[in-house]
C-alpha atoms as a PDB file:
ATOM      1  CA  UNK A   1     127.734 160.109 232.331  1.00  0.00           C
ATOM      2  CA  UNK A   2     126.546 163.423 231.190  1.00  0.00           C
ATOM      3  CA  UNK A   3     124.071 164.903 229.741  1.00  0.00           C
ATOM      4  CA  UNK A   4     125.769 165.210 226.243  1.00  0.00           C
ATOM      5  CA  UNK A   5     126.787 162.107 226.719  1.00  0.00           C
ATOM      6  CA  UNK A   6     123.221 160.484 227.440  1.00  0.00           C
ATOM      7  CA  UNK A   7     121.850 162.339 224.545  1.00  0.00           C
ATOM      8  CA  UNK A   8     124.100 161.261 221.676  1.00  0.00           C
ATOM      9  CA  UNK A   9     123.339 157.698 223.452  1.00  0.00           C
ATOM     10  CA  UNK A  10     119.550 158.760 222.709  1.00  0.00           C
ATOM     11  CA  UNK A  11     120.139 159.554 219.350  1.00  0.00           C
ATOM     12  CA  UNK A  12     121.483 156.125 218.850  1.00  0.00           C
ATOM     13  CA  UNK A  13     118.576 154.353 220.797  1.00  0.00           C
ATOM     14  CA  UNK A  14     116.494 156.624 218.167  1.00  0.00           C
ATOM     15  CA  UNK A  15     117.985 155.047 215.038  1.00  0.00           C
ATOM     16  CA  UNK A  16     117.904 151.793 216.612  1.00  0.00           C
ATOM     17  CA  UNK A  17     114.201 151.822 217.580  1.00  0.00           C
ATOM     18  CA  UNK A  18     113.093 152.988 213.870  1.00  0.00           C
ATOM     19  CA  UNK A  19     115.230 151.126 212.163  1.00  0.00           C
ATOM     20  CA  UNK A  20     115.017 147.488 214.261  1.00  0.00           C
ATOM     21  CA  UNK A  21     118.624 146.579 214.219  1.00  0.00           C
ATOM     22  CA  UNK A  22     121.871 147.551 214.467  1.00  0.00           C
ATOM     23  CA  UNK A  23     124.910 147.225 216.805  1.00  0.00           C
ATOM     24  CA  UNK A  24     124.318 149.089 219.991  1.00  0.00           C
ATOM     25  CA  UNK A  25     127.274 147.631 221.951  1.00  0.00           C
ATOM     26  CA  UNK A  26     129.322 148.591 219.602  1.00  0.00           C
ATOM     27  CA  UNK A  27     127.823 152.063 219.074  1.00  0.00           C
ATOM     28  CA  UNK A  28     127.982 152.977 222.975  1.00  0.00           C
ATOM     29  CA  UNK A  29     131.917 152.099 223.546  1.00  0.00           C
ATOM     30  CA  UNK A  30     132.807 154.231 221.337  1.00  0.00           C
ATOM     31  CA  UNK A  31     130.721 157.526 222.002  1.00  0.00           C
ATOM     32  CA  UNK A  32     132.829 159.552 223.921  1.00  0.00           C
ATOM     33  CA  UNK A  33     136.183 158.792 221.803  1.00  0.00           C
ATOM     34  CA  UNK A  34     133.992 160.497 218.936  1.00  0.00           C
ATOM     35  CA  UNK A  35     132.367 162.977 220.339  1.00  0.00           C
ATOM     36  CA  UNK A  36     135.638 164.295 221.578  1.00  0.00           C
ATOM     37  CA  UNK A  37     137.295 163.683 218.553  1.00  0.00           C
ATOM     38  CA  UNK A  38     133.677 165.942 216.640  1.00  0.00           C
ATOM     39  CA  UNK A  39     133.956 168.412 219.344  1.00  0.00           C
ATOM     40  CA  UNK A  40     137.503 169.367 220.312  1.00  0.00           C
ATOM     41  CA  UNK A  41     140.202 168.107 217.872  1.00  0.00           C
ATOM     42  CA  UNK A  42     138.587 167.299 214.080  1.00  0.00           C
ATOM     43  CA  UNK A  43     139.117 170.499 211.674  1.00  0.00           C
ATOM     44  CA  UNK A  44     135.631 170.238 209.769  1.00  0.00           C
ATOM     45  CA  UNK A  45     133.004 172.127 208.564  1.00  0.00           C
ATOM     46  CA  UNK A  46     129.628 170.525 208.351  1.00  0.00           C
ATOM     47  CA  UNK A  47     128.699 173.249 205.848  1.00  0.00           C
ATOM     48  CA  UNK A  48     131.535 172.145 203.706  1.00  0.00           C
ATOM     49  CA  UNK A  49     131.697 168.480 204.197  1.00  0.00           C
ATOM     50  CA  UNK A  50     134.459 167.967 201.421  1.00  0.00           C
ATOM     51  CA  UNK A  51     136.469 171.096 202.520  1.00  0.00           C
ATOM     52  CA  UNK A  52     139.942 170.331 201.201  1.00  0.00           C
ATOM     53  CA  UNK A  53     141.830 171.179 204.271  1.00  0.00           C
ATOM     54  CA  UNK A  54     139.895 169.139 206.820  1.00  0.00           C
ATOM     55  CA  UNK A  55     140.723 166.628 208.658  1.00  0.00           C
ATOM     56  CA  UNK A  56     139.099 162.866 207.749  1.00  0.00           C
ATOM     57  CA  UNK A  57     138.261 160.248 210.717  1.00  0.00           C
ATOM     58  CA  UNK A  58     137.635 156.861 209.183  1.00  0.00           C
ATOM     59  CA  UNK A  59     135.675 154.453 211.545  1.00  0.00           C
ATOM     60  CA  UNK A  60     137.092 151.513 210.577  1.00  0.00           C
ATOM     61  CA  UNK A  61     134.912 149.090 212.554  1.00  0.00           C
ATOM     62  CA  UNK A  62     132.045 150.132 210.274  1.00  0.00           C
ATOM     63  CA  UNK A  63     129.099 147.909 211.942  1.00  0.00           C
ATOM     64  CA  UNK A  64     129.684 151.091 215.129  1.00  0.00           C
ATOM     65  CA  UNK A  65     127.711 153.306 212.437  1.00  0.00           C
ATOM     66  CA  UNK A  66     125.450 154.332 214.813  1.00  0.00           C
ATOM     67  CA  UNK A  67     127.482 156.510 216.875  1.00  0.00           C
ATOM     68  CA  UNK A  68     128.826 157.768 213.645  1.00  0.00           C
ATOM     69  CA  UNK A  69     125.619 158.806 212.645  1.00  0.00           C
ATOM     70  CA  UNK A  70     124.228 160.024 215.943  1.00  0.00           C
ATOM     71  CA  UNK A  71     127.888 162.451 216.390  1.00  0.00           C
ATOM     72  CA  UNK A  72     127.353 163.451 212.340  1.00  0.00           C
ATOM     73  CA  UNK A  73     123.649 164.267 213.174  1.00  0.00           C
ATOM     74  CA  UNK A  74     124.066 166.023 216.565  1.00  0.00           C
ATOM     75  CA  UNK A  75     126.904 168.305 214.164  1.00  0.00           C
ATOM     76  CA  UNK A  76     124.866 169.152 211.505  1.00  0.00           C
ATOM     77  CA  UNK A  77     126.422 167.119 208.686  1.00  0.00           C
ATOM     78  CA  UNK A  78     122.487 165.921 207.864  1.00  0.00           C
ATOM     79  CA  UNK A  79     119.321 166.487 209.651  1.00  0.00           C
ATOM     80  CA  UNK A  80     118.963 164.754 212.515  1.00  0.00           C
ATOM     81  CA  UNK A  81     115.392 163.441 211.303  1.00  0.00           C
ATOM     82  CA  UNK A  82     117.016 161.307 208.521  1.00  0.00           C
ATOM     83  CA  UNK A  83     118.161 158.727 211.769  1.00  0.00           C
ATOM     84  CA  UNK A  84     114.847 157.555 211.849  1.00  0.00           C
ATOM     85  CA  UNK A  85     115.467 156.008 208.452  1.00  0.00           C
ATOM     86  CA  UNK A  86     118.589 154.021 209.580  1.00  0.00           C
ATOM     87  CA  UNK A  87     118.501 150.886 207.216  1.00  0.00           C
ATOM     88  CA  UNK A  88     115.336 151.494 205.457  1.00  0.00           C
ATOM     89  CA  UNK A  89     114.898 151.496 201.792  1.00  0.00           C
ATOM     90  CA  UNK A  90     116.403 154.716 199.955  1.00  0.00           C
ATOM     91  CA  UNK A  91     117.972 155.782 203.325  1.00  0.00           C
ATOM     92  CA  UNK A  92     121.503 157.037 203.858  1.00  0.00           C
ATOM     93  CA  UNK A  93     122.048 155.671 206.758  1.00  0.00           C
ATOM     94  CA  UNK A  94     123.196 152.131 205.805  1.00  0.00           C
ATOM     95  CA  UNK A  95     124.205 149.058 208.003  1.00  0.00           C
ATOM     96  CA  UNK A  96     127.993 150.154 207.593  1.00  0.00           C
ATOM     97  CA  UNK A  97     129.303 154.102 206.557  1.00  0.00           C
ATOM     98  CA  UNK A  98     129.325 154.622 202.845  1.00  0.00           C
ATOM     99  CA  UNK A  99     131.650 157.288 201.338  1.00  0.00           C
ATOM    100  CA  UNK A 100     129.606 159.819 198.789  1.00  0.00           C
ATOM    101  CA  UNK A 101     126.344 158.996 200.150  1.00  0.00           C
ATOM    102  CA  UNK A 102     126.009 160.847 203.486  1.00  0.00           C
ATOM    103  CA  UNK A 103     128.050 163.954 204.317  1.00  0.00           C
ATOM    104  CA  UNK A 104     131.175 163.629 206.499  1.00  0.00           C
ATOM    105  CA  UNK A 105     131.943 159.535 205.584  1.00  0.00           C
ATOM    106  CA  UNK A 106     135.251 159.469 204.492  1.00  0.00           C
ATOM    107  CA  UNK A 107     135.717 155.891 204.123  1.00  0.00           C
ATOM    108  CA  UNK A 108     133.289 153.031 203.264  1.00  0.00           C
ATOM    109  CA  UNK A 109     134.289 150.380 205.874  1.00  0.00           C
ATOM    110  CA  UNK A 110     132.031 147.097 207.221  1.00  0.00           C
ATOM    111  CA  UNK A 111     135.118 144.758 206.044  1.00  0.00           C
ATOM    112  CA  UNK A 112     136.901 145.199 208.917  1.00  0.00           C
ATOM    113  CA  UNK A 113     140.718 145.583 208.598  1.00  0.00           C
ATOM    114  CA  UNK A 114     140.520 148.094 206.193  1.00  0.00           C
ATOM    115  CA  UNK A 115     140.672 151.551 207.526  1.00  0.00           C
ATOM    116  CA  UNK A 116     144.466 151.886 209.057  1.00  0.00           C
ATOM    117  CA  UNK A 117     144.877 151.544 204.911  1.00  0.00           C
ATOM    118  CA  UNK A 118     143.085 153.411 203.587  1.00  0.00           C
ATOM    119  CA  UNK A 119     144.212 156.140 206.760  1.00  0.00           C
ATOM    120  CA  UNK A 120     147.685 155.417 206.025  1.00  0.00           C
ATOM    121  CA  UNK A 121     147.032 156.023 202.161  1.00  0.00           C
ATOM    122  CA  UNK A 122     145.293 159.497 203.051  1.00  0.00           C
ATOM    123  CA  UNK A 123     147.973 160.729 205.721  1.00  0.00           C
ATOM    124  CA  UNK A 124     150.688 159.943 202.715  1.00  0.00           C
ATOM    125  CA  UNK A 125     148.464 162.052 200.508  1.00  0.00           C
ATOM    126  CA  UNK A 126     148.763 164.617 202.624  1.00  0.00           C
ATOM    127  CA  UNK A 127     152.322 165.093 203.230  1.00  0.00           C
ATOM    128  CA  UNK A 128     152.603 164.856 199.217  1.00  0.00           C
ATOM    129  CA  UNK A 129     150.570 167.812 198.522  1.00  0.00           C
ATOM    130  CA  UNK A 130     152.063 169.493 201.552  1.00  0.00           C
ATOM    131  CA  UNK A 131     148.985 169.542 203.603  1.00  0.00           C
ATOM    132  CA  UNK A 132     148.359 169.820 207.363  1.00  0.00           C
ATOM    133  CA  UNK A 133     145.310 168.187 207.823  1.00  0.00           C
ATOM    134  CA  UNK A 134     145.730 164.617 209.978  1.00  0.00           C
ATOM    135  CA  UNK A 135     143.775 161.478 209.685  1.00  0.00           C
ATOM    136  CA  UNK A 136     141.893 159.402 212.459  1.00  0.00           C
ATOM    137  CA  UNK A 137     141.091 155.849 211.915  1.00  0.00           C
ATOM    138  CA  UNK A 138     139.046 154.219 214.808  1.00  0.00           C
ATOM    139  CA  UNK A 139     139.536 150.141 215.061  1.00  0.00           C
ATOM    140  CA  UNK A 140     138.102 147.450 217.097  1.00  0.00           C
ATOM    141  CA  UNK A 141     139.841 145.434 219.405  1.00  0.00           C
ATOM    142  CA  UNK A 142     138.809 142.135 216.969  1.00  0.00           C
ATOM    143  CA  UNK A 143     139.538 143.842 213.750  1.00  0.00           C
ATOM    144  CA  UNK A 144     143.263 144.004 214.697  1.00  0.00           C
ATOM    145  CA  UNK A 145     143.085 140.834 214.097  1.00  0.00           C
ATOM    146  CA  UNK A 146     143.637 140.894 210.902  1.00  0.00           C
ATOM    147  CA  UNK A 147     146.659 141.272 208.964  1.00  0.00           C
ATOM    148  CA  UNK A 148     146.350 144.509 207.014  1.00  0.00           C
ATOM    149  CA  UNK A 149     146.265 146.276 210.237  1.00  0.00           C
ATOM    150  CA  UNK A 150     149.606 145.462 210.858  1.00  0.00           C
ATOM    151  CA  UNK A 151     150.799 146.250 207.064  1.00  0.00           C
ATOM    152  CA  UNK A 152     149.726 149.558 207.097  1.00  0.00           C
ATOM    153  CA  UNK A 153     151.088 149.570 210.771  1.00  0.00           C
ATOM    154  CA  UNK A 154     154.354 148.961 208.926  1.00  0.00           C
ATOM    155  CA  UNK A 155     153.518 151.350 205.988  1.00  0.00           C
ATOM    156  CA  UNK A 156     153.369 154.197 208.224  1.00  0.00           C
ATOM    157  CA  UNK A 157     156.109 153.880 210.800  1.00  0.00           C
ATOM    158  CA  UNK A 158     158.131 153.649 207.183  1.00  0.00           C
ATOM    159  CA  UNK A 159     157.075 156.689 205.619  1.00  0.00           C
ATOM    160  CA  UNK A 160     157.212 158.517 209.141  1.00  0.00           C
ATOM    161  CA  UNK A 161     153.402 159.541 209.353  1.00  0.00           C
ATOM    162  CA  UNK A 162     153.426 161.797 211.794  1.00  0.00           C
ATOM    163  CA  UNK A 163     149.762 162.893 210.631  1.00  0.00           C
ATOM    164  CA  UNK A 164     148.083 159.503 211.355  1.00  0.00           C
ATOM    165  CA  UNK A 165     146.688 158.427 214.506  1.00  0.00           C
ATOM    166  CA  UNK A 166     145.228 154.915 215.124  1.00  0.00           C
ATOM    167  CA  UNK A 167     142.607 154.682 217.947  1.00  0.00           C
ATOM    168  CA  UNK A 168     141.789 151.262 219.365  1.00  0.00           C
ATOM    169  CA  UNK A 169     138.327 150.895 220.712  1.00  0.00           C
ATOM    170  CA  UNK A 170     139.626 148.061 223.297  1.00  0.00           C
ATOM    171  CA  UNK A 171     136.112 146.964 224.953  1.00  0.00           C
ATOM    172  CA  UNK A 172     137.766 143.687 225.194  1.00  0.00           C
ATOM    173  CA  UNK A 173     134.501 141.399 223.602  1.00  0.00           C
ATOM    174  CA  UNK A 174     133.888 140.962 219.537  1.00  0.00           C
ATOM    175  CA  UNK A 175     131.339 139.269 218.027  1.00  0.00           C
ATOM    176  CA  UNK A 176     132.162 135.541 218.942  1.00  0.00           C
ATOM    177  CA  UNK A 177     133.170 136.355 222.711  1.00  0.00           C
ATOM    178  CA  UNK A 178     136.071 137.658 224.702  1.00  0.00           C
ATOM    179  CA  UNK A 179     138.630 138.742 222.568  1.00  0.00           C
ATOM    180  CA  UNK A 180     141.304 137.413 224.803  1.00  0.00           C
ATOM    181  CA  UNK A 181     139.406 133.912 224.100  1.00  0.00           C
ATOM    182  CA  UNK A 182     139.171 134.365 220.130  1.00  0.00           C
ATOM    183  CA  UNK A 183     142.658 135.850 219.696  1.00  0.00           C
ATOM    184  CA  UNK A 184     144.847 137.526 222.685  1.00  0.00           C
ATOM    185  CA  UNK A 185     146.097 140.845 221.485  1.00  0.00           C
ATOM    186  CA  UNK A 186     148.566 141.098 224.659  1.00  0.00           C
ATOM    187  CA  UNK A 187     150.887 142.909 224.837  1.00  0.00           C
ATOM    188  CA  UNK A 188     149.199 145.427 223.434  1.00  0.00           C
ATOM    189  CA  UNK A 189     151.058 148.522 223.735  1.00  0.00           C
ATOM    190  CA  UNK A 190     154.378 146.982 223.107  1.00  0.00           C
ATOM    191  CA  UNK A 191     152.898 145.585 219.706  1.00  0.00           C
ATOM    192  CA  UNK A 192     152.206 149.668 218.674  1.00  0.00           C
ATOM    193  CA  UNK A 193     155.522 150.487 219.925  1.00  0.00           C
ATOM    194  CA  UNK A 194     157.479 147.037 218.118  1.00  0.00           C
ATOM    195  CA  UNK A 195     155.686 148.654 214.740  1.00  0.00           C
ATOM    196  CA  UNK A 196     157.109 152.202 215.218  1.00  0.00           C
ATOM    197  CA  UNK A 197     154.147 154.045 216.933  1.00  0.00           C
ATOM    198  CA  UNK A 198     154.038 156.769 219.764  1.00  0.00           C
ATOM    199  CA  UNK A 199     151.659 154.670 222.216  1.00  0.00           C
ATOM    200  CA  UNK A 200     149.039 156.253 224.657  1.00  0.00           C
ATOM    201  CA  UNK A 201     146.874 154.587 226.624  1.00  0.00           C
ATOM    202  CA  UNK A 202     143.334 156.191 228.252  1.00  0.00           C
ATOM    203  CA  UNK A 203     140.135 155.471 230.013  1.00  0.00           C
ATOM    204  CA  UNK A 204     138.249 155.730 226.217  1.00  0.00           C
ATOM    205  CA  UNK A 205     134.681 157.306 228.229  1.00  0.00           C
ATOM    206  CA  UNK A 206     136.920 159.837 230.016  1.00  0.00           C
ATOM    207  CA  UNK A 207     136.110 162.961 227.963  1.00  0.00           C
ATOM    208  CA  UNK A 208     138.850 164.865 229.954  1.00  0.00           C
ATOM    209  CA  UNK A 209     141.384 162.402 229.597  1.00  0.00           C
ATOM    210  CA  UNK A 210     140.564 161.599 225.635  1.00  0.00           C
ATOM    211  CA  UNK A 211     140.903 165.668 225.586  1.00  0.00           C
ATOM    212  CA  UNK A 212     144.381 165.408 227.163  1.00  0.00           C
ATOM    213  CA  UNK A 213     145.633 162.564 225.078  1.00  0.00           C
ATOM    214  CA  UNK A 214     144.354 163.415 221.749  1.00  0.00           C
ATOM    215  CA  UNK A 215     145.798 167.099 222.609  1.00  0.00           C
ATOM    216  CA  UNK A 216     149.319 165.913 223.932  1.00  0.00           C
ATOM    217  CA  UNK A 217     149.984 163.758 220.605  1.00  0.00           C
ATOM    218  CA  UNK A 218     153.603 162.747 219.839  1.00  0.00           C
ATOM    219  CA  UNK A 219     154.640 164.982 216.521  1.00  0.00           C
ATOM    220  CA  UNK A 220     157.203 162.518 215.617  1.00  0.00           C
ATOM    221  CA  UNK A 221     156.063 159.148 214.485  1.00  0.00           C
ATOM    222  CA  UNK A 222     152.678 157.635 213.933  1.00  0.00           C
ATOM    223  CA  UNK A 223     150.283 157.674 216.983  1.00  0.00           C
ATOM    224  CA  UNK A 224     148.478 154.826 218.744  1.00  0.00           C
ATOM    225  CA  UNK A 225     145.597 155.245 221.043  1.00  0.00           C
ATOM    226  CA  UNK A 226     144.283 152.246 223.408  1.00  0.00           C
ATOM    227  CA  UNK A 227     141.329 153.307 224.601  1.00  0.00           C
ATOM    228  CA  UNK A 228     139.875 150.574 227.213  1.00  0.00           C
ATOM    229  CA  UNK A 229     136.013 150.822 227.048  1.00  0.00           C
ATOM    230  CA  UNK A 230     133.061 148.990 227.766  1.00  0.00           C
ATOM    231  CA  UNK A 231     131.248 147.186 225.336  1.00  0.00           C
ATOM    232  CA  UNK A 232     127.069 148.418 225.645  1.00  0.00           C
ATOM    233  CA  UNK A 233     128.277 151.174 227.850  1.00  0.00           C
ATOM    234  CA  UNK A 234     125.439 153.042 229.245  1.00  0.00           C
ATOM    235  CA  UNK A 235     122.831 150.512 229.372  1.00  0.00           C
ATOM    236  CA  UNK A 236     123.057 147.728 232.236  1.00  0.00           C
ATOM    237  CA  UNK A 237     122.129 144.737 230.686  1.00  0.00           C
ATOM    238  CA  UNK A 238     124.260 145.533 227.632  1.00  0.00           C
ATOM    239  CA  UNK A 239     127.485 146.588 229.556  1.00  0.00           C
ATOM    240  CA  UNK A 240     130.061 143.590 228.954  1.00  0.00           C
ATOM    241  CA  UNK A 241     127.609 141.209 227.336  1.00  0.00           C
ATOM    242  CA  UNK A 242     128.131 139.754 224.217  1.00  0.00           C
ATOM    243  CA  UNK A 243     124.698 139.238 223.001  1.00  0.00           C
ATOM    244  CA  UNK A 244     124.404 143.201 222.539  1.00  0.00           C
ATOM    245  CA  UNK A 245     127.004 142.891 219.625  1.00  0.00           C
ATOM    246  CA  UNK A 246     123.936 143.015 217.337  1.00  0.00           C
ATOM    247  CA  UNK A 247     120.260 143.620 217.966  1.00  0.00           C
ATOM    248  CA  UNK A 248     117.186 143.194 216.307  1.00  0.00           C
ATOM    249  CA  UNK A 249     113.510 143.112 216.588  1.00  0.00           C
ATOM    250  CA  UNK A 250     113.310 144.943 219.836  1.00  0.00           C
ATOM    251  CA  UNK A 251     109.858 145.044 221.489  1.00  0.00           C
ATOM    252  CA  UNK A 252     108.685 148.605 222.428  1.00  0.00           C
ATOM    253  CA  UNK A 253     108.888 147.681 225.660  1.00  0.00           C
ATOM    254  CA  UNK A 254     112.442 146.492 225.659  1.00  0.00           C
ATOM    255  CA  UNK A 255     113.075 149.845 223.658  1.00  0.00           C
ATOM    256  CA  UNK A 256     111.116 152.032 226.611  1.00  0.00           C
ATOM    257  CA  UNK A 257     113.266 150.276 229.130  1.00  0.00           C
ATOM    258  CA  UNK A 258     116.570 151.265 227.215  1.00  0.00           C
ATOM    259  CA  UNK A 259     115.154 154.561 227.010  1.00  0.00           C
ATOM    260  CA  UNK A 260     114.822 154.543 230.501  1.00  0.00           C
ATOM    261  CA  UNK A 261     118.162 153.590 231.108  1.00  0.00           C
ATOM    262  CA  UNK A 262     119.213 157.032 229.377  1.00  0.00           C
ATOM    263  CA  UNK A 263     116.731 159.036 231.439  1.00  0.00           C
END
């Protein structure tokens, strides 16, 4: 891990510790698929959140906020102070994303099984007004559970959506256990590619190899991107344990030794 890496991770442990709860598993698998995504292939401009001609990233597994926030932050979208407020009153920086409240949301997601939708709905938008911006939606390996994914799945391989890209944060665990225990999702790839998508899959904390992938997209069709991570990455005790889905009332001492762990 590097040192970018270990300080987005910080700025997570930061909101965490002032707000005292959150989902820090969650948060952690998927830091380096969005910091690659903030730093090397979204069109924005943190001055001009609603610029017309950028591109939107949805993160459709809402209850990952953190990293959302900590990536938003670390860009300039809001002052990086305003984490310390993370689920207070008047903050924000709610339990889940919300659209028109903090600069560079583009979806308000926490019901999971939304955001390939409301992605899909977007990219369509965009070929309608003739636009080249794209859309990123970022799903958990338990929200493709549901059924809407694989409607707007569907909806897009349909209406040829080159534009779209679906990135699967596949850390294997949700919140009642192994996913392969609650419901398998193998074979995964060849589930993307029955529903009409361009399939890649990548070590998801590989910033070099998200770089590659999310640079070497297939122009034709919709996109699909497994990315295998680790649930808690980044701290020991919460790598590939279940009970880090959700945290709250951390001790300071607990919080020092996750600190620690980022040193």
């Amino acid at each position: 891990m590097d040192d970018r890496a270990r300080h987005l991770r910080r700025l997570v442990l930061r909101a965490l510790d002032k707000g005292g709860r959150g989902h820090p598993g969650s948060a952690m698998s998927l830091m380096e698929i969005l910091r690659v995504l903030y730093d090397d292939i979204l069109q924005t401009d943190p001055a001009n959140p609603q610029w017309a001609e950028r591109d939107r990233c949805i993160l459709s597994k809402g209850h990952g906020c953190l990293a959302l926030y900590a990536i938003l932050a670390d860009k300039g979208f809001f002052p990086t102070a305003e984490l310390d407020g993370f689920c207070g009153l008047n903050s924000r920086l709610g339990g889940h994303p919300e659209r028109f409240v903090l600069p560079g949301v583009e979806a308000s997601t926490g019901a999971l099984g939304h955001g390939l939708s409301i992605g899909a709905g977007m990219a369509k938008a965009a070929k309608l007004k003739g636009s080249s911006w794209r859309v990123f939606t970022l799903m958990g390996d338990g929200e493709i559970d549901e059924g809407s994914v694989w409607e707007a799945a569907m909806y897009a391989a349909k209406h040829q959506l080159n534009n779209l890209v679906a990135i699967i944060d596949y850390n294997k665990l949700q919140s009642y256990g192994p996913v392969s225990a609650v419901q398998g999702l193998e074979p995964l790839t060849h589930k993307w590619l029955a529903f009409g998508f361009a399939v890649h899959e990548v070590d998801g904390h590989d910033v070099a190899a998200l770089q590659h992938t999310l640079n070497n997209l297939d122009p034709s069709q919709p996109n699909a991107v497994i990315a295998h991570t680790v649930k808690g990455k980044g701290i020991p005790e919460a790598e590939d344990n279940p009970t880090w889905h959700h945290k709250s009332y951390l001790k300071p001492e607990e919080m020092e030794l996750l600190y620690q762990a980022l040193a």
